[in-house]
Tab-separated table of C-alpha atoms in Angstrom:
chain	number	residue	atom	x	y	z
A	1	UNK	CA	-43.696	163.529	21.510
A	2	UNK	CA	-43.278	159.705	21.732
A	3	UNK	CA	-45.887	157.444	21.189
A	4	UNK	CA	-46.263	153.615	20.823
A	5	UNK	CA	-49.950	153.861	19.109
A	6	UNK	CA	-50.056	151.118	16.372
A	7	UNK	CA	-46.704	149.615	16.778
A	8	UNK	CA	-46.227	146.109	18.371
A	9	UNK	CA	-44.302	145.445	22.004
A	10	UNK	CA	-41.432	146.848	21.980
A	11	UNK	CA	-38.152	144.542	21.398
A	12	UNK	CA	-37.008	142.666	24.534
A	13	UNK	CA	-40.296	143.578	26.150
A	14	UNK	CA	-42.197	140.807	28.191
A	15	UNK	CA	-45.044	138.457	26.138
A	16	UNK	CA	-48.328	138.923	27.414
A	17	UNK	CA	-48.733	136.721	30.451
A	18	UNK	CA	-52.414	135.052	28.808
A	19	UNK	CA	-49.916	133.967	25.687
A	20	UNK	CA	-47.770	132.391	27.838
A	21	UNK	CA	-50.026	129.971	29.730
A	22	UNK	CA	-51.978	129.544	26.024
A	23	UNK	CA	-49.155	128.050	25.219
A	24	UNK	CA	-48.283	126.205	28.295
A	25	UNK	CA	-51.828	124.577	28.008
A	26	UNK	CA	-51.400	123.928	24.409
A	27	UNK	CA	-47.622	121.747	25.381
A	28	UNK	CA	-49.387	120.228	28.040
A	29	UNK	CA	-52.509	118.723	25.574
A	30	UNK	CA	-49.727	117.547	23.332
A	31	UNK	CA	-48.727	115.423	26.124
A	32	UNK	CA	-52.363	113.436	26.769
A	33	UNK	CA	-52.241	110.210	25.549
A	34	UNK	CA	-56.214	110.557	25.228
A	35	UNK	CA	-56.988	112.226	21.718
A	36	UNK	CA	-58.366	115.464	22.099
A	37	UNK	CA	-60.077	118.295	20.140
A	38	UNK	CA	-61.460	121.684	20.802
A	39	UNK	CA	-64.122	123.208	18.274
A	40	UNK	CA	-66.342	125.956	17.739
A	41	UNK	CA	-69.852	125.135	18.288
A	42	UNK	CA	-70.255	125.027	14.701
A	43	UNK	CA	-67.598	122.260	14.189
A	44	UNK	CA	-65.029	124.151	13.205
A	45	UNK	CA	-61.707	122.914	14.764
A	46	UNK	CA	-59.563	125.270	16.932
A	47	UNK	CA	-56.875	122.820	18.171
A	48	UNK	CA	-56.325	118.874	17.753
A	49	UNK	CA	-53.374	117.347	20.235
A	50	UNK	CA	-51.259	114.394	18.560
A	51	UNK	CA	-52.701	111.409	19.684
A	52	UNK	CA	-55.746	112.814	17.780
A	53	UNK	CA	-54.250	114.139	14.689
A	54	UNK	CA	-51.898	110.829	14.703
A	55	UNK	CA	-55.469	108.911	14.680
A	56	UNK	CA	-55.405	110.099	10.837
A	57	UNK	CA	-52.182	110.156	10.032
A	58	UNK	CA	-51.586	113.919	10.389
A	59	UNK	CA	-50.130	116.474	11.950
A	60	UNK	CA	-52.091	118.984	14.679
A	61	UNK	CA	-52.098	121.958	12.282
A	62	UNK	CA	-53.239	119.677	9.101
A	63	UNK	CA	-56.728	120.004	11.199
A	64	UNK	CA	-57.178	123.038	12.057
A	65	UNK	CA	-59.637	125.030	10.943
A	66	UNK	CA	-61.103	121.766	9.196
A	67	UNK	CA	-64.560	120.385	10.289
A	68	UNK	CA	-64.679	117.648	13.025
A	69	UNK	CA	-66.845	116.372	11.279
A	70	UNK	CA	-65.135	115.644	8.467
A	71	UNK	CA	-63.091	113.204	10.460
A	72	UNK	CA	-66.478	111.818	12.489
A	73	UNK	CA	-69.771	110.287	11.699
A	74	UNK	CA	-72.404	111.357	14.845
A	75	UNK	CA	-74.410	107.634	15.478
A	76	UNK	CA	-76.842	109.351	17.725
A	77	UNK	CA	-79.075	111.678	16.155
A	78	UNK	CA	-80.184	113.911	18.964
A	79	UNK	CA	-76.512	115.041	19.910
A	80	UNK	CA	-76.925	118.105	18.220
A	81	UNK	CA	-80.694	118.493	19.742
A	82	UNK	CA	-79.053	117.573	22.642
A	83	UNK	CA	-76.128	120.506	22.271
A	84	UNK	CA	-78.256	123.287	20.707
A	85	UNK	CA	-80.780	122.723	23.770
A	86	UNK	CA	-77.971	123.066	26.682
A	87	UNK	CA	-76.778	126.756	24.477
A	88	UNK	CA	-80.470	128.017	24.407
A	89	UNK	CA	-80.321	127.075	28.854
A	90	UNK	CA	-77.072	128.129	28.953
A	91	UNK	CA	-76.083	124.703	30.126
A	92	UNK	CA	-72.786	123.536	30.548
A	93	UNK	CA	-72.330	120.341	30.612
A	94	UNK	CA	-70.790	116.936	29.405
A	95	UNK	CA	-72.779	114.885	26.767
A	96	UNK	CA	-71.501	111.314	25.195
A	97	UNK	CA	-72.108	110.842	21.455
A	98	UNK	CA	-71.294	107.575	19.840
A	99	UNK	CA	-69.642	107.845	16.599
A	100	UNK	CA	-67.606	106.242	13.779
A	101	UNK	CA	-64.567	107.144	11.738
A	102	UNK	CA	-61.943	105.595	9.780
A	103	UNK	CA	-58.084	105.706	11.565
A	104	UNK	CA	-54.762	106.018	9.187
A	105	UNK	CA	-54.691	102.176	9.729
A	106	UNK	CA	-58.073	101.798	7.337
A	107	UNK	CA	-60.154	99.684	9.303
A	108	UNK	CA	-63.262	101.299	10.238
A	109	UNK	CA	-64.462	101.952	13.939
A	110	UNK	CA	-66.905	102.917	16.450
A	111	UNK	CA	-66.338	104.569	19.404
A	112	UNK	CA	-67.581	107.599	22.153
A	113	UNK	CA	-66.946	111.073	21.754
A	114	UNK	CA	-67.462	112.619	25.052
A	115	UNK	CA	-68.592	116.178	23.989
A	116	UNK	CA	-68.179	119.482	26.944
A	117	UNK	CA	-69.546	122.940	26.717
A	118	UNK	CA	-66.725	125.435	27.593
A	119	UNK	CA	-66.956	129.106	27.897
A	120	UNK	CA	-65.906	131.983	29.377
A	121	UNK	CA	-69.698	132.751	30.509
A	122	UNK	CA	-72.657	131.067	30.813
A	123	UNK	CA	-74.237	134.145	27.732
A	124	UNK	CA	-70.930	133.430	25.755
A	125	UNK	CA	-71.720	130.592	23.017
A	126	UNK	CA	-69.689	127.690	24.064
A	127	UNK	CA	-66.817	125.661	22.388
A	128	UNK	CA	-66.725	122.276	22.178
A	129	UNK	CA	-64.158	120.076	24.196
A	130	UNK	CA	-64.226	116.261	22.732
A	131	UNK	CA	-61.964	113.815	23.775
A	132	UNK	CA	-62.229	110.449	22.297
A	133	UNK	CA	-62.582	107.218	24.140
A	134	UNK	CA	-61.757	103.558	23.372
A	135	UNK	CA	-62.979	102.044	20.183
A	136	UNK	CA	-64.073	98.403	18.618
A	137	UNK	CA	-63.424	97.555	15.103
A	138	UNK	CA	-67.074	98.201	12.423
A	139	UNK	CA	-68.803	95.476	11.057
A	140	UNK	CA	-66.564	93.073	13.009
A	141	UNK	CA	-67.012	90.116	15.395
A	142	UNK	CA	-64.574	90.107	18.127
A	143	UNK	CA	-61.026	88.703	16.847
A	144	UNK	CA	-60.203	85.590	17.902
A	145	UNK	CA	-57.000	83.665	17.727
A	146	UNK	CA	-53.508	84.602	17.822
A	147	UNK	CA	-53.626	88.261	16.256
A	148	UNK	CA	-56.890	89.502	17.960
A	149	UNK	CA	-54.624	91.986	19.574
A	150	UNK	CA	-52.992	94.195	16.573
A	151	UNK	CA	-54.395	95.403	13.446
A	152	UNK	CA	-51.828	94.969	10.427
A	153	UNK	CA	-50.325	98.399	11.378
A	154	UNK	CA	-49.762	97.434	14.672
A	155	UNK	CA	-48.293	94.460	13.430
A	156	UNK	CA	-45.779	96.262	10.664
A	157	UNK	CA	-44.327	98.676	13.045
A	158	UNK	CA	-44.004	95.762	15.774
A	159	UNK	CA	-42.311	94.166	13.299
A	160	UNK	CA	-39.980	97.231	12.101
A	161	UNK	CA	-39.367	97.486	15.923
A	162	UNK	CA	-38.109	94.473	16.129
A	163	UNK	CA	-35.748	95.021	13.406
A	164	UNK	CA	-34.516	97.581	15.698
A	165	UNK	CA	-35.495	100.699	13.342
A	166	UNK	CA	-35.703	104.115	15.002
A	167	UNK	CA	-39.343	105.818	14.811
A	168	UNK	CA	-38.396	108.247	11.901
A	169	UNK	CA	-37.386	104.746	9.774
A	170	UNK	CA	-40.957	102.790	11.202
A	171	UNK	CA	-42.876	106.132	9.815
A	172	UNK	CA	-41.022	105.794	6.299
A	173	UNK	CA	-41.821	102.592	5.740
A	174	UNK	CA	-45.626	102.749	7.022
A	175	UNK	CA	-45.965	105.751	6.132
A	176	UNK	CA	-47.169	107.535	8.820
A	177	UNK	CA	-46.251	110.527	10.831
A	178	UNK	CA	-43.713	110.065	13.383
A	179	UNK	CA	-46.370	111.284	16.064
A	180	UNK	CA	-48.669	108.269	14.417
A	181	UNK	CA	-45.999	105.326	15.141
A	182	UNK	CA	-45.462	106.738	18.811
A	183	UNK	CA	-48.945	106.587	19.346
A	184	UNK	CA	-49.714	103.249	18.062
A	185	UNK	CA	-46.954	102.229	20.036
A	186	UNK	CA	-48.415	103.389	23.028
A	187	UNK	CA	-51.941	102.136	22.913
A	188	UNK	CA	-50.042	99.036	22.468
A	189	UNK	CA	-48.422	99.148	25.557
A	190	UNK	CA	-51.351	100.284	26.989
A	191	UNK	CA	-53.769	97.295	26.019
A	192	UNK	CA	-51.281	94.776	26.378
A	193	UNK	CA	-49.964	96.200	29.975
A	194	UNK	CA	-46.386	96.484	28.746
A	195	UNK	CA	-43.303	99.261	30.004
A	196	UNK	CA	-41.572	99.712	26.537
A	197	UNK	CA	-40.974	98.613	23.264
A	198	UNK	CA	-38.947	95.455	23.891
A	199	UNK	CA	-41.729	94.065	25.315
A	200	UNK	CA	-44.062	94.512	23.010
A	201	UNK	CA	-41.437	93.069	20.895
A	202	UNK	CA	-41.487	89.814	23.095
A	203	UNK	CA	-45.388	89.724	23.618
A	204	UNK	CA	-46.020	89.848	19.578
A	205	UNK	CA	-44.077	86.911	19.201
A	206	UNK	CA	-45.421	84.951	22.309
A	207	UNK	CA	-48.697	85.779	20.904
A	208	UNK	CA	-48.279	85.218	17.409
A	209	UNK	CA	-48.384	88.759	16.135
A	210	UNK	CA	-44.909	88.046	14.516
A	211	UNK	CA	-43.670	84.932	12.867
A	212	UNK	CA	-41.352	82.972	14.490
A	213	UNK	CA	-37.929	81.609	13.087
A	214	UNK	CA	-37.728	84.506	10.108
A	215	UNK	CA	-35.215	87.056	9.846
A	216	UNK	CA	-35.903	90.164	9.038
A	217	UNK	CA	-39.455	89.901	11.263
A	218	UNK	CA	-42.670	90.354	9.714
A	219	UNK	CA	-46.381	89.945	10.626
A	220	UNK	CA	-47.506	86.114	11.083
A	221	UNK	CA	-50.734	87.345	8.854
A	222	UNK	CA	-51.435	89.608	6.149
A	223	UNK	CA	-50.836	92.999	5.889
């Protein structure tokens, strides 16, 4: 008699239709712009997309399984109040946490953490769904002058842009990941309204960002 007890699918067989919309999701978060993470109520982290992983440098799997809060300092004290109330009610529901952290580029900053209950049902304990919003610099007045609008990362890659490197060069010499320059590059264009990288070329030097008159570019400022 034949029997398939204990063995996997068979070769050539179909994959499970739930792995194969897992993993259209999990192509489709790689793709928001908006750094994301998903947790288990105890902080341990499931998933990271690369605009958050590239927020430190890494890559999505270098997270998992670490603690968000490794990554994250919680400003509010009564977020987890807040969260371990909404379980015990089997709420589910969106709460903001303000909360600080240090990015790959060093300088220190504050931010929002908007922080969702998901689960399967309402008795199931919930994981956590954070997605990250727009930050200011810690400790800082707001920037004036002609560099207000890049941090000396910014301004290094804009520079190796300018040089006309490719992305894998700009990560070598910053050392980032490839994933991390990307990124950069597109909150740049985002903040500054811009379609591509020649333009943010041409807006660092209108604005300063890059000296003038020098070949090979670099930063007008320190670095």
């Amino acid at each position: 008699m034949r029997t398939t007890e204990g063995c996997g699918p068979a070769p050539g067989s179909r994959p499970d239709a739930a792995v194969i919309w897992r993993n259209r999701a999990l192509r489709l978060l790689d793709h928001v712009p908006l750094p994301i993470a998903v947790c288990e109520f105890g902080g341990r982290i499931l998933i990271v997309n690369r605009a958050m992983a590239a927020e430190f440098g890494r890559l999505p799997g270098q997270m998992r399984n670490r603690r968000i809060l490794e990554f994250f300092t919680l400003r509010d004290s009564g977020t987890l109040e807040a969260l371990t109330e909404a379980v015990r009610l089997h709420r589910r529901s969106q709460y903001p946490a303000r909360v600080s952290w240090t990015p790959v580029d060093g300088r220190g900053r504050n931010g929002e953490m908007t922080v969702a209950l998901v689960g399967d049902t309402p008795e199931q304990t919930p994981s956590l769904l954070l997605s990250l919003q727009a930050a200011e610099p810690v400790g800082e007045a707001s920037p004036t002058g002609p560099q207000a609008d890049a941090s000396p990362v910014e301004a290094r890659i804009l520079a190796a842009a300018a040089r006309g490197d490719t992305t894998a060069q700009i990560a070598r010499e910053i050392g980032v990941t490839p994933d991390g320059v990307n990124y950069h590059l597109a909150r740049l264009s985002r903040r500054w309204r811009v379609p591509n990288r020649t333009a943010l070329v041409a807006r660092a030097y209108a604005t300063g960002v890059l000296a003038p008159d020098v070949w090979p570019p670099r930063p007008a400022g320190p670095v």
